[in-house]
Amino acid sequence: MSKRAHNFCAGPAALPDAVLQRAQAELLDWQGKGLSVMEMSHRSDDYVAIAEKAEQDLRDLLAIPSHYKVLFLQGGASQQFAEIPLNLLPEGGSADYVDTGIWSKKSIEEARRYGDVQVVASAKDSDYLAIPAQQEWRTTRDAAYLHYASNETIGGLQFDWIPQTGDVPLVVDMSSDILSRPLDVSRFGLIYAGAQKNIGPSGLVVVIVREDLLGRARSHCPTMLNYKIAADNGSMYNTPATFSWYLAGLVFEWLKEQGGVAAMERRNRAKKDLLYGYIDGSGFYANPIAVPDRSWMNVPFRLPDKRLDTPFLAGADARGLLNLKGHRSVGGMRASIYNATGLDAVEALVAYMAEFEKERG
Ligand SMILES: *Cc1c(COP(=O)(O)O)cnc(C)c1O
């Protein structure tokens, strides 16, 4: 096989080698049927079996209770920013949102197009370096739902706790940390995740929704954005993103083979401990996020002088350590270390960081 680099891209992100090899092996001739998954009818028995197995494997991995629907939709996580209010925010109602960074802000801006949005807590006061404690949130008792982003992919801030909202349904953007560790799905009304970080190819979005939240869509909600219609049609009201769904299924199978989300948690903990431990000990690199709120998946870090960024990135590229440039709004570096990025990649990164620090520090 050709050489595979260590890919630290925030998204679309690295996929497991084993998944890509399997997709390659099956590309022209899926399981002896003489055609590619891309060329199958989504209504065929073969494809329906692929789709159902993917759903079942995801249900197994996250122990999703039976009164939740799992939807495989299109338009990425960003489509959900509108789809959520269209389905869950009644005319004249209001919804609570928590602002912890750029993705939260985008969801807030979009929801404002559909109704009253209360920003009940914001990390702005800390310059987006810490998640506001729940005691400080000013939640609305009769909110239609409360929305937050469990992991801010750009800022590198992650909740290590689940908000308590009583009877108010909890809605979470889990695009960049779903499947990275075990999760109590029953705490949520709706979980959504764009696929290209921890699930599969971009464009696909997975929605896990409690059944009692279906059937509340506004009358003008487009058919394609109505959760109930999607659920009633097994996410096949129209032609779904068949190949992306299949690939997500291969990732779920791979996750099960690895020991599931408990094994992922152990691996991801070792990866982030190594990287943050090195950064904190170096005196050369820095990560400014409050320690309990540091993301396990996206690790932004800075060098002591911006002029070192370009040589750092060039040296990284030369060693096959790709996509370490931070988001343009944050600057510096960012290493995204999702499930498919192994401890070996983080070890290679830390070795290079030490080498660079020795040369330039
Ligand atoms: C990547 C990302 C999104 C946007 O996903 P798209 O599929 O590009 O719409 C939204 N929220 C979070 C937390 C993300 O990481």
Tab-separated table of C-alpha atoms and ligand atoms in Angstrom:
chain	number	residue	atom	x	y	z
A	1	MET	CA	0.000	0.000	0.000
A	2	SER	CA	1.104	3.549	-0.663
A	3	LYS	CA	2.330	5.629	2.233
A	4	ARG	CA	-0.295	7.140	4.525
A	5	ALA	CA	0.535	10.375	6.319
A	6	HIS	CA	-0.496	11.227	9.865
A	7	ASN	CA	-3.519	13.425	9.218
A	8	PHE	CA	-4.515	15.918	11.911
A	9	CYS	CA	-7.237	17.571	9.807
A	10	ALA	CA	-10.232	18.998	11.708
A	11	GLY	CA	-12.602	17.803	9.014
A	12	PRO	CA	-13.033	16.069	6.707
A	13	ALA	CA	-10.784	14.058	8.956
A	14	ALA	CA	-8.746	10.881	8.866
A	15	LEU	CA	-10.562	7.589	8.338
A	16	PRO	CA	-9.215	4.250	9.548
A	17	ASP	CA	-6.919	2.560	7.008
A	18	ALA	CA	-8.838	-0.689	7.475
A	19	VAL	CA	-12.103	1.021	6.482
A	20	LEU	CA	-10.639	2.538	3.327
A	21	GLN	CA	-9.027	-0.768	2.376
A	22	ARG	CA	-12.305	-2.603	2.831
A	23	ALA	CA	-14.159	0.007	0.743
A	24	GLN	CA	-11.464	-0.324	-1.910
A	25	ALA	CA	-11.693	-4.106	-1.928
A	26	GLU	CA	-15.479	-3.917	-2.287
A	27	LEU	CA	-15.584	-0.993	-4.693
A	28	LEU	CA	-16.050	-2.753	-8.028
A	29	ASP	CA	-17.750	-5.869	-6.776
A	30	TRP	CA	-19.616	-5.680	-3.483
A	31	GLN	CA	-19.739	-9.138	-1.920
A	32	GLY	CA	-19.800	-10.978	-5.225
A	33	LYS	CA	-22.837	-9.117	-6.580
A	34	GLY	CA	-20.882	-7.636	-9.477
A	35	LEU	CA	-21.575	-4.006	-8.733
A	36	SER	CA	-20.508	-1.174	-6.460
A	37	VAL	CA	-22.569	-0.001	-3.483
A	38	MET	CA	-22.727	3.346	-5.340
A	39	GLU	CA	-24.570	1.686	-8.198
A	40	MET	CA	-27.218	-0.144	-6.167
A	41	SER	CA	-30.827	0.861	-5.768
A	42	HIS	CA	-31.365	2.216	-2.281
A	43	ARG	CA	-34.549	0.123	-2.233
A	44	SER	CA	-32.740	-3.148	-3.003
A	45	ASP	CA	-32.548	-5.851	-0.334
A	46	ASP	CA	-28.752	-5.635	-0.408
A	47	TYR	CA	-28.647	-1.909	0.225
A	48	VAL	CA	-31.386	-1.995	2.848
A	49	ALA	CA	-29.319	-4.637	4.660
A	50	ILE	CA	-26.247	-2.363	4.533
A	51	ALA	CA	-28.279	0.571	5.874
A	52	GLU	CA	-29.957	-1.429	8.622
A	53	LYS	CA	-26.684	-2.967	9.771
A	54	ALA	CA	-25.089	0.479	9.998
A	55	GLU	CA	-27.964	1.687	12.151
A	56	GLN	CA	-27.866	-1.392	14.369
A	57	ASP	CA	-24.116	-1.123	14.878
A	58	LEU	CA	-24.477	2.525	15.883
A	59	ARG	CA	-27.299	1.575	18.265
A	60	ASP	CA	-25.053	-1.105	19.784
A	61	LEU	CA	-22.056	1.227	20.107
A	62	LEU	CA	-23.978	3.967	21.913
A	63	ALA	CA	-26.576	1.711	23.581
A	64	ILE	CA	-29.297	3.839	21.974
A	65	PRO	CA	-32.653	3.112	23.676
A	66	SER	CA	-35.439	1.750	21.463
A	67	HIS	CA	-37.606	4.881	21.850
A	68	TYR	CA	-35.048	6.859	19.848
A	69	LYS	CA	-34.963	7.030	16.046
A	70	VAL	CA	-31.659	7.098	14.200
A	71	LEU	CA	-31.723	9.137	10.986
A	72	PHE	CA	-29.087	9.291	8.241
A	73	LEU	CA	-29.681	12.671	6.594
A	74	GLN	CA	-27.939	15.104	4.261
A	75	GLY	CA	-26.751	18.701	4.404
A	76	GLY	CA	-24.207	18.213	7.157
A	77	ALA	CA	-24.472	19.536	10.677
A	78	SER	CA	-25.142	23.055	9.397
A	79	GLN	CA	-28.456	22.016	7.870
A	80	GLN	CA	-29.489	20.962	11.369
A	81	PHE	CA	-29.035	24.526	12.613
A	82	ALA	CA	-32.268	25.325	10.714
A	83	GLU	CA	-33.863	21.896	10.880
A	84	ILE	CA	-33.929	21.871	14.686
A	85	PRO	CA	-35.991	25.057	15.121
A	86	LEU	CA	-38.199	24.148	12.146
A	87	ASN	CA	-39.070	20.885	13.886
A	88	LEU	CA	-38.888	21.714	17.578
A	89	LEU	CA	-39.510	25.441	18.037
A	90	PRO	CA	-43.217	26.280	17.754
A	91	GLU	CA	-44.357	29.624	16.299
A	92	GLY	CA	-44.179	32.132	19.129
A	93	GLY	CA	-42.085	29.818	21.312
A	94	SER	CA	-38.552	30.333	22.508
A	95	ALA	CA	-35.451	28.182	22.715
A	96	ASP	CA	-32.392	28.348	24.970
A	97	TYR	CA	-28.895	28.264	23.470
A	98	VAL	CA	-25.477	28.102	25.092
A	99	ASP	CA	-22.631	29.913	23.341
A	100	THR	CA	-19.223	28.300	23.699
A	101	GLY	CA	-17.684	29.233	20.348
A	102	ILE	CA	-17.984	29.522	16.610
A	103	TRP	CA	-20.243	26.524	16.007
A	104	SER	CA	-22.598	27.533	18.823
A	105	LYS	CA	-22.772	31.025	17.369
A	106	LYS	CA	-23.657	29.710	13.932
A	107	SER	CA	-26.459	27.600	15.387
A	108	ILE	CA	-27.757	30.632	17.323
A	109	GLU	CA	-27.724	32.911	14.281
A	110	GLU	CA	-29.638	30.397	12.212
A	111	ALA	CA	-32.212	29.638	14.922
A	112	ARG	CA	-32.928	33.384	15.285
A	113	ARG	CA	-34.421	33.283	11.796
A	114	TYR	CA	-37.194	31.068	13.144
A	115	GLY	CA	-38.068	32.431	16.548
A	116	ASP	CA	-37.048	33.758	19.911
A	117	VAL	CA	-33.618	32.548	20.958
A	118	GLN	CA	-32.287	33.121	24.457
A	119	VAL	CA	-28.535	32.871	24.885
A	120	VAL	CA	-28.620	31.622	28.469
A	121	ALA	CA	-24.874	31.344	28.943
A	122	SER	CA	-21.805	32.408	27.018
A	123	ALA	CA	-18.118	31.626	27.194
A	124	LYS	CA	-17.528	35.131	25.857
A	125	ASP	CA	-16.796	36.412	29.369
A	126	SER	CA	-13.718	34.178	29.454
A	127	ASP	CA	-12.765	34.991	25.863
A	128	TYR	CA	-13.947	31.488	24.991
A	129	LEU	CA	-11.316	29.854	27.170
A	130	ALA	CA	-13.704	28.203	29.650
A	131	ILE	CA	-17.215	26.749	29.690
A	132	PRO	CA	-19.555	28.664	32.014
A	133	ALA	CA	-20.634	26.563	34.998
A	134	GLN	CA	-24.262	25.531	34.911
A	135	GLN	CA	-25.056	27.442	38.143
A	136	GLU	CA	-24.500	30.637	36.109
A	137	TRP	CA	-26.897	29.748	33.298
A	138	ARG	CA	-30.129	31.750	33.170
A	139	THR	CA	-32.352	29.125	31.583
A	140	THR	CA	-35.974	29.657	30.571
A	141	ARG	CA	-38.459	27.376	32.304
A	142	ASP	CA	-40.734	26.821	29.292
A	143	ALA	CA	-38.069	26.747	26.560
A	144	ALA	CA	-38.876	24.431	23.649
A	145	TYR	CA	-35.382	22.962	24.057
A	146	LEU	CA	-31.865	23.838	25.140
A	147	HIS	CA	-29.112	23.608	22.533
A	148	TYR	CA	-25.369	23.391	23.061
A	149	ALA	CA	-22.274	22.087	21.259
A	150	SER	CA	-20.483	19.412	23.260
A	151	ASN	CA	-17.167	20.064	21.517
A	152	GLU	CA	-16.138	23.328	19.888
A	153	THR	CA	-13.976	22.029	17.076
A	154	ILE	CA	-12.335	25.369	16.335
A	155	GLY	CA	-11.767	26.771	19.829
A	156	GLY	CA	-10.857	23.421	21.386
A	157	LEU	CA	-13.401	23.568	24.222
A	158	GLN	CA	-15.334	20.471	25.271
A	159	PHE	CA	-17.982	19.732	27.878
A	160	ASP	CA	-16.947	16.898	30.170
A	161	TRP	CA	-20.437	16.996	31.715
A	162	ILE	CA	-24.022	16.906	30.456
A	163	PRO	CA	-26.244	19.886	31.287
A	164	GLN	CA	-29.278	19.280	33.521
A	165	THR	CA	-32.421	20.661	31.914
A	166	GLY	CA	-35.276	18.906	33.698
A	167	ASP	CA	-38.206	18.534	31.323
A	168	VAL	CA	-36.705	20.828	28.686
A	169	PRO	CA	-35.385	18.602	25.863
A	170	LEU	CA	-31.616	18.775	25.546
A	171	VAL	CA	-30.336	19.161	21.974
A	172	VAL	CA	-26.637	18.750	21.250
A	173	ASP	CA	-24.303	19.293	18.337
A	174	MET	CA	-21.940	16.361	18.804
A	175	SER	CA	-20.316	16.617	15.356
A	176	SER	CA	-16.755	16.449	16.575
A	177	ASP	CA	-16.911	14.187	19.629
A	178	ILE	CA	-19.633	11.602	19.037
A	179	LEU	CA	-18.328	8.026	19.502
A	180	SER	CA	-15.150	9.268	21.188
A	181	ARG	CA	-16.289	7.926	24.569
A	182	PRO	CA	-19.376	6.337	26.133
A	183	LEU	CA	-22.533	8.433	26.209
A	184	ASP	CA	-25.836	8.296	28.081
A	185	VAL	CA	-28.184	8.906	25.146
A	186	SER	CA	-31.228	8.912	27.435
A	187	ARG	CA	-30.210	12.333	28.781
A	188	PHE	CA	-30.898	13.924	25.382
A	189	GLY	CA	-33.899	14.845	23.286
A	190	LEU	CA	-31.825	15.047	20.122
A	191	ILE	CA	-28.191	14.420	19.222
A	192	TYR	CA	-26.796	15.333	15.813
A	193	ALA	CA	-23.387	14.935	14.253
A	194	GLY	CA	-21.983	15.830	10.855
A	195	ALA	CA	-20.156	12.709	9.726
A	196	GLN	CA	-16.780	13.997	8.591
A	197	LYS	CA	-15.067	14.053	11.981
A	198	ASN	CA	-15.730	10.750	13.715
A	199	ILE	CA	-18.189	8.909	11.459
A	200	GLY	CA	-17.433	8.984	7.739
A	201	PRO	CA	-17.565	11.185	4.640
A	202	SER	CA	-18.853	14.767	4.671
A	203	GLY	CA	-22.394	15.635	3.639
A	204	LEU	CA	-23.959	12.970	5.817
A	205	VAL	CA	-25.399	13.903	9.210
A	206	VAL	CA	-26.596	11.432	11.822
A	207	VAL	CA	-29.559	12.462	13.997
A	208	ILE	CA	-30.616	10.504	17.084
A	209	VAL	CA	-34.008	11.774	18.201
A	210	ARG	CA	-36.430	10.761	20.965
A	211	GLU	CA	-39.680	9.612	19.394
A	212	ASP	CA	-41.935	11.991	21.323
A	213	LEU	CA	-40.183	14.933	19.618
A	214	LEU	CA	-41.318	13.795	16.168
A	215	GLY	CA	-44.414	15.269	14.550
A	216	ARG	CA	-44.000	18.813	15.908
A	217	ALA	CA	-42.679	20.439	12.715
A	218	ARG	CA	-44.077	23.754	11.568
A	219	SER	CA	-46.564	23.590	8.707
A	220	HIS	CA	-44.146	25.309	6.313
A	221	CYS	CA	-41.205	23.049	7.231
A	222	PRO	CA	-39.855	21.631	3.950
A	223	THR	CA	-40.723	17.958	3.524
A	224	MET	CA	-37.047	17.074	3.224
A	225	LEU	CA	-36.303	18.701	6.592
A	226	ASN	CA	-39.148	17.118	8.533
A	227	TYR	CA	-37.829	14.578	11.046
A	228	LYS	CA	-41.083	12.646	11.190
A	229	ILE	CA	-41.173	12.181	7.432
A	230	ALA	CA	-37.532	11.072	7.520
A	231	ALA	CA	-38.256	8.655	10.374
A	232	ASP	CA	-41.411	7.249	8.772
A	233	ASN	CA	-39.443	6.590	5.588
A	234	GLY	CA	-36.357	5.045	7.163
A	235	SER	CA	-34.304	8.093	6.070
A	236	MET	CA	-35.221	7.216	2.474
A	237	TYR	CA	-37.910	9.764	1.612
A	238	ASN	CA	-35.592	10.579	-1.264
A	239	THR	CA	-32.399	8.867	-2.345
A	240	PRO	CA	-30.104	8.969	0.668
A	241	ALA	CA	-26.331	9.465	0.504
A	242	THR	CA	-25.945	5.732	-0.026
A	243	PHE	CA	-22.184	5.474	-0.263
A	244	SER	CA	-21.566	7.743	2.736
A	245	TRP	CA	-24.053	5.726	4.779
A	246	TYR	CA	-22.257	2.502	3.758
A	247	LEU	CA	-18.901	3.996	4.698
A	248	ALA	CA	-20.264	5.136	8.054
A	249	GLY	CA	-21.363	1.542	8.551
A	250	LEU	CA	-17.812	0.326	7.886
A	251	VAL	CA	-16.539	2.805	10.495
A	252	PHE	CA	-19.093	1.510	13.023
A	253	GLU	CA	-17.983	-2.066	12.321
A	254	TRP	CA	-14.368	-1.026	12.797
A	255	LEU	CA	-15.239	0.681	16.091
A	256	LYS	CA	-16.885	-2.482	17.348
A	257	GLU	CA	-13.811	-4.525	16.387
A	258	GLN	CA	-11.641	-2.058	18.324
A	259	GLY	CA	-13.659	-2.672	21.486
A	260	GLY	CA	-16.310	0.013	21.072
A	261	VAL	CA	-16.507	3.444	22.648
A	262	ALA	CA	-15.013	2.315	25.974
A	263	ALA	CA	-11.838	1.318	24.119
A	264	MET	CA	-11.963	4.605	22.195
A	265	GLU	CA	-12.162	6.502	25.473
A	266	ARG	CA	-9.014	4.770	26.771
A	267	ARG	CA	-7.156	5.490	23.539
A	268	ASN	CA	-8.367	9.055	23.266
A	269	ARG	CA	-7.441	9.713	26.894
A	270	ALA	CA	-3.903	8.433	26.293
A	271	LYS	CA	-3.604	10.587	23.155
A	272	LYS	CA	-4.771	13.822	24.753
A	273	ASP	CA	-2.787	13.201	27.949
A	274	LEU	CA	0.375	12.787	25.890
A	275	LEU	CA	-0.192	15.929	23.809
A	276	TYR	CA	-1.417	18.298	26.545
A	277	GLY	CA	1.187	16.900	28.933
A	278	TYR	CA	3.922	17.679	26.451
A	279	ILE	CA	2.557	21.178	25.691
A	280	ASP	CA	2.200	22.087	29.379
A	281	GLY	CA	5.667	20.811	30.199
A	282	SER	CA	7.410	22.536	27.324
A	283	GLY	CA	7.400	26.261	28.151
A	284	PHE	CA	7.598	26.767	24.357
A	285	TYR	CA	4.143	25.647	23.204
A	286	ALA	CA	0.955	26.803	24.922
A	287	ASN	CA	-2.739	25.869	25.048
A	288	PRO	CA	-4.826	28.519	26.803
A	289	ILE	CA	-8.039	26.550	27.503
A	290	ALA	CA	-9.131	25.955	31.122
A	291	VAL	CA	-7.826	22.468	31.932
A	292	PRO	CA	-11.178	20.767	32.732
A	293	ASP	CA	-12.683	22.160	29.503
A	294	ARG	CA	-9.922	21.122	27.125
A	295	SER	CA	-11.066	19.178	24.099
A	296	TRP	CA	-9.945	15.584	23.739
A	297	MET	CA	-10.449	15.838	19.985
A	298	ASN	CA	-9.105	19.227	18.876
A	299	VAL	CA	-5.966	20.585	20.497
A	300	PRO	CA	-5.106	24.158	19.501
A	301	PHE	CA	-1.628	25.282	20.466
A	302	ARG	CA	0.589	28.277	19.896
A	303	LEU	CA	4.280	28.741	19.354
A	304	PRO	CA	5.995	31.591	21.230
A	305	ASP	CA	6.379	33.687	18.060
A	306	LYS	CA	4.012	33.785	15.044
A	307	ARG	CA	7.034	33.913	12.752
A	308	LEU	CA	7.765	30.328	13.728
A	309	ASP	CA	4.417	29.098	12.395
A	310	THR	CA	5.505	28.790	8.773
A	311	PRO	CA	8.757	26.865	9.434
A	312	PHE	CA	6.922	24.668	11.964
A	313	LEU	CA	4.279	23.742	9.396
A	314	ALA	CA	6.860	23.170	6.658
A	315	GLY	CA	8.835	20.800	8.885
A	316	ALA	CA	5.664	19.001	9.875
A	317	ASP	CA	4.635	18.526	6.234
A	318	ALA	CA	8.069	17.181	5.380
A	319	ARG	CA	7.620	14.535	8.102
A	320	GLY	CA	4.135	13.533	6.920
A	321	LEU	CA	2.340	15.340	9.761
A	322	LEU	CA	-0.464	17.034	7.848
A	323	ASN	CA	-3.064	19.739	8.431
A	324	LEU	CA	-1.743	21.237	11.658
A	325	LYS	CA	-2.494	24.841	10.737
A	326	GLY	CA	-5.020	26.345	13.158
A	327	HIS	CA	-8.362	27.768	12.036
A	328	ARG	CA	-7.985	31.220	10.513
A	329	SER	CA	-10.080	32.768	13.313
A	330	VAL	CA	-7.798	31.407	16.053
A	331	GLY	CA	-4.360	31.268	14.414
A	332	GLY	CA	-1.532	29.098	15.673
A	333	MET	CA	-1.744	25.336	15.324
A	334	ARG	CA	-4.451	22.782	15.871
A	335	ALA	CA	-4.052	19.023	16.065
A	336	SER	CA	-7.318	17.156	15.590
A	337	ILE	CA	-6.982	13.694	17.077
A	338	TYR	CA	-10.238	11.902	16.348
A	339	ASN	CA	-10.806	8.153	16.718
A	340	ALA	CA	-9.012	7.259	13.486
A	341	THR	CA	-5.833	9.119	14.456
A	342	GLY	CA	-3.797	6.687	16.531
A	343	LEU	CA	-1.438	7.145	19.452
A	344	ASP	CA	1.429	6.577	16.993
A	345	ALA	CA	0.433	9.768	15.166
A	346	VAL	CA	0.428	11.766	18.410
A	347	GLU	CA	3.808	10.253	19.360
A	348	ALA	CA	5.206	11.311	15.979
A	349	LEU	CA	3.803	14.811	16.455
A	350	VAL	CA	5.231	15.192	19.948
A	351	ALA	CA	8.636	13.941	18.761
A	352	TYR	CA	8.608	16.560	16.014
A	353	MET	CA	7.461	19.297	18.406
A	354	ALA	CA	10.347	18.442	20.744
A	355	GLU	CA	12.803	18.473	17.865
A	356	PHE	CA	11.527	21.857	16.682
A	357	GLU	CA	11.627	23.312	20.187
A	358	LYS	CA	15.218	22.129	20.615
A	359	GLU	CA	16.211	23.796	17.360
A	360	ARG	CA	14.331	27.064	17.797
A	361	GLY	CA	13.615	27.347	21.524
B	1	LIG	C1	-17.772	20.582	11.500
B	1	LIG	C2	-18.822	21.043	12.454
B	1	LIG	C3	-20.060	21.555	12.031
B	1	LIG	C4	-20.379	21.773	10.569
B	1	LIG	O1	-20.489	20.612	9.887
B	1	LIG	P1	-20.930	20.620	8.345
B	1	LIG	O2	-21.154	19.172	8.093
B	1	LIG	O3	-19.817	21.222	7.569
B	1	LIG	O4	-22.170	21.419	8.236
B	1	LIG	C5	-20.973	21.913	12.989
B	1	LIG	N1	-20.720	21.780	14.295
B	1	LIG	C6	-19.539	21.304	14.745
B	1	LIG	C7	-19.303	21.174	16.211
B	1	LIG	C8	-18.558	20.917	13.836
B	1	LIG	O5	-17.392	20.429	14.276
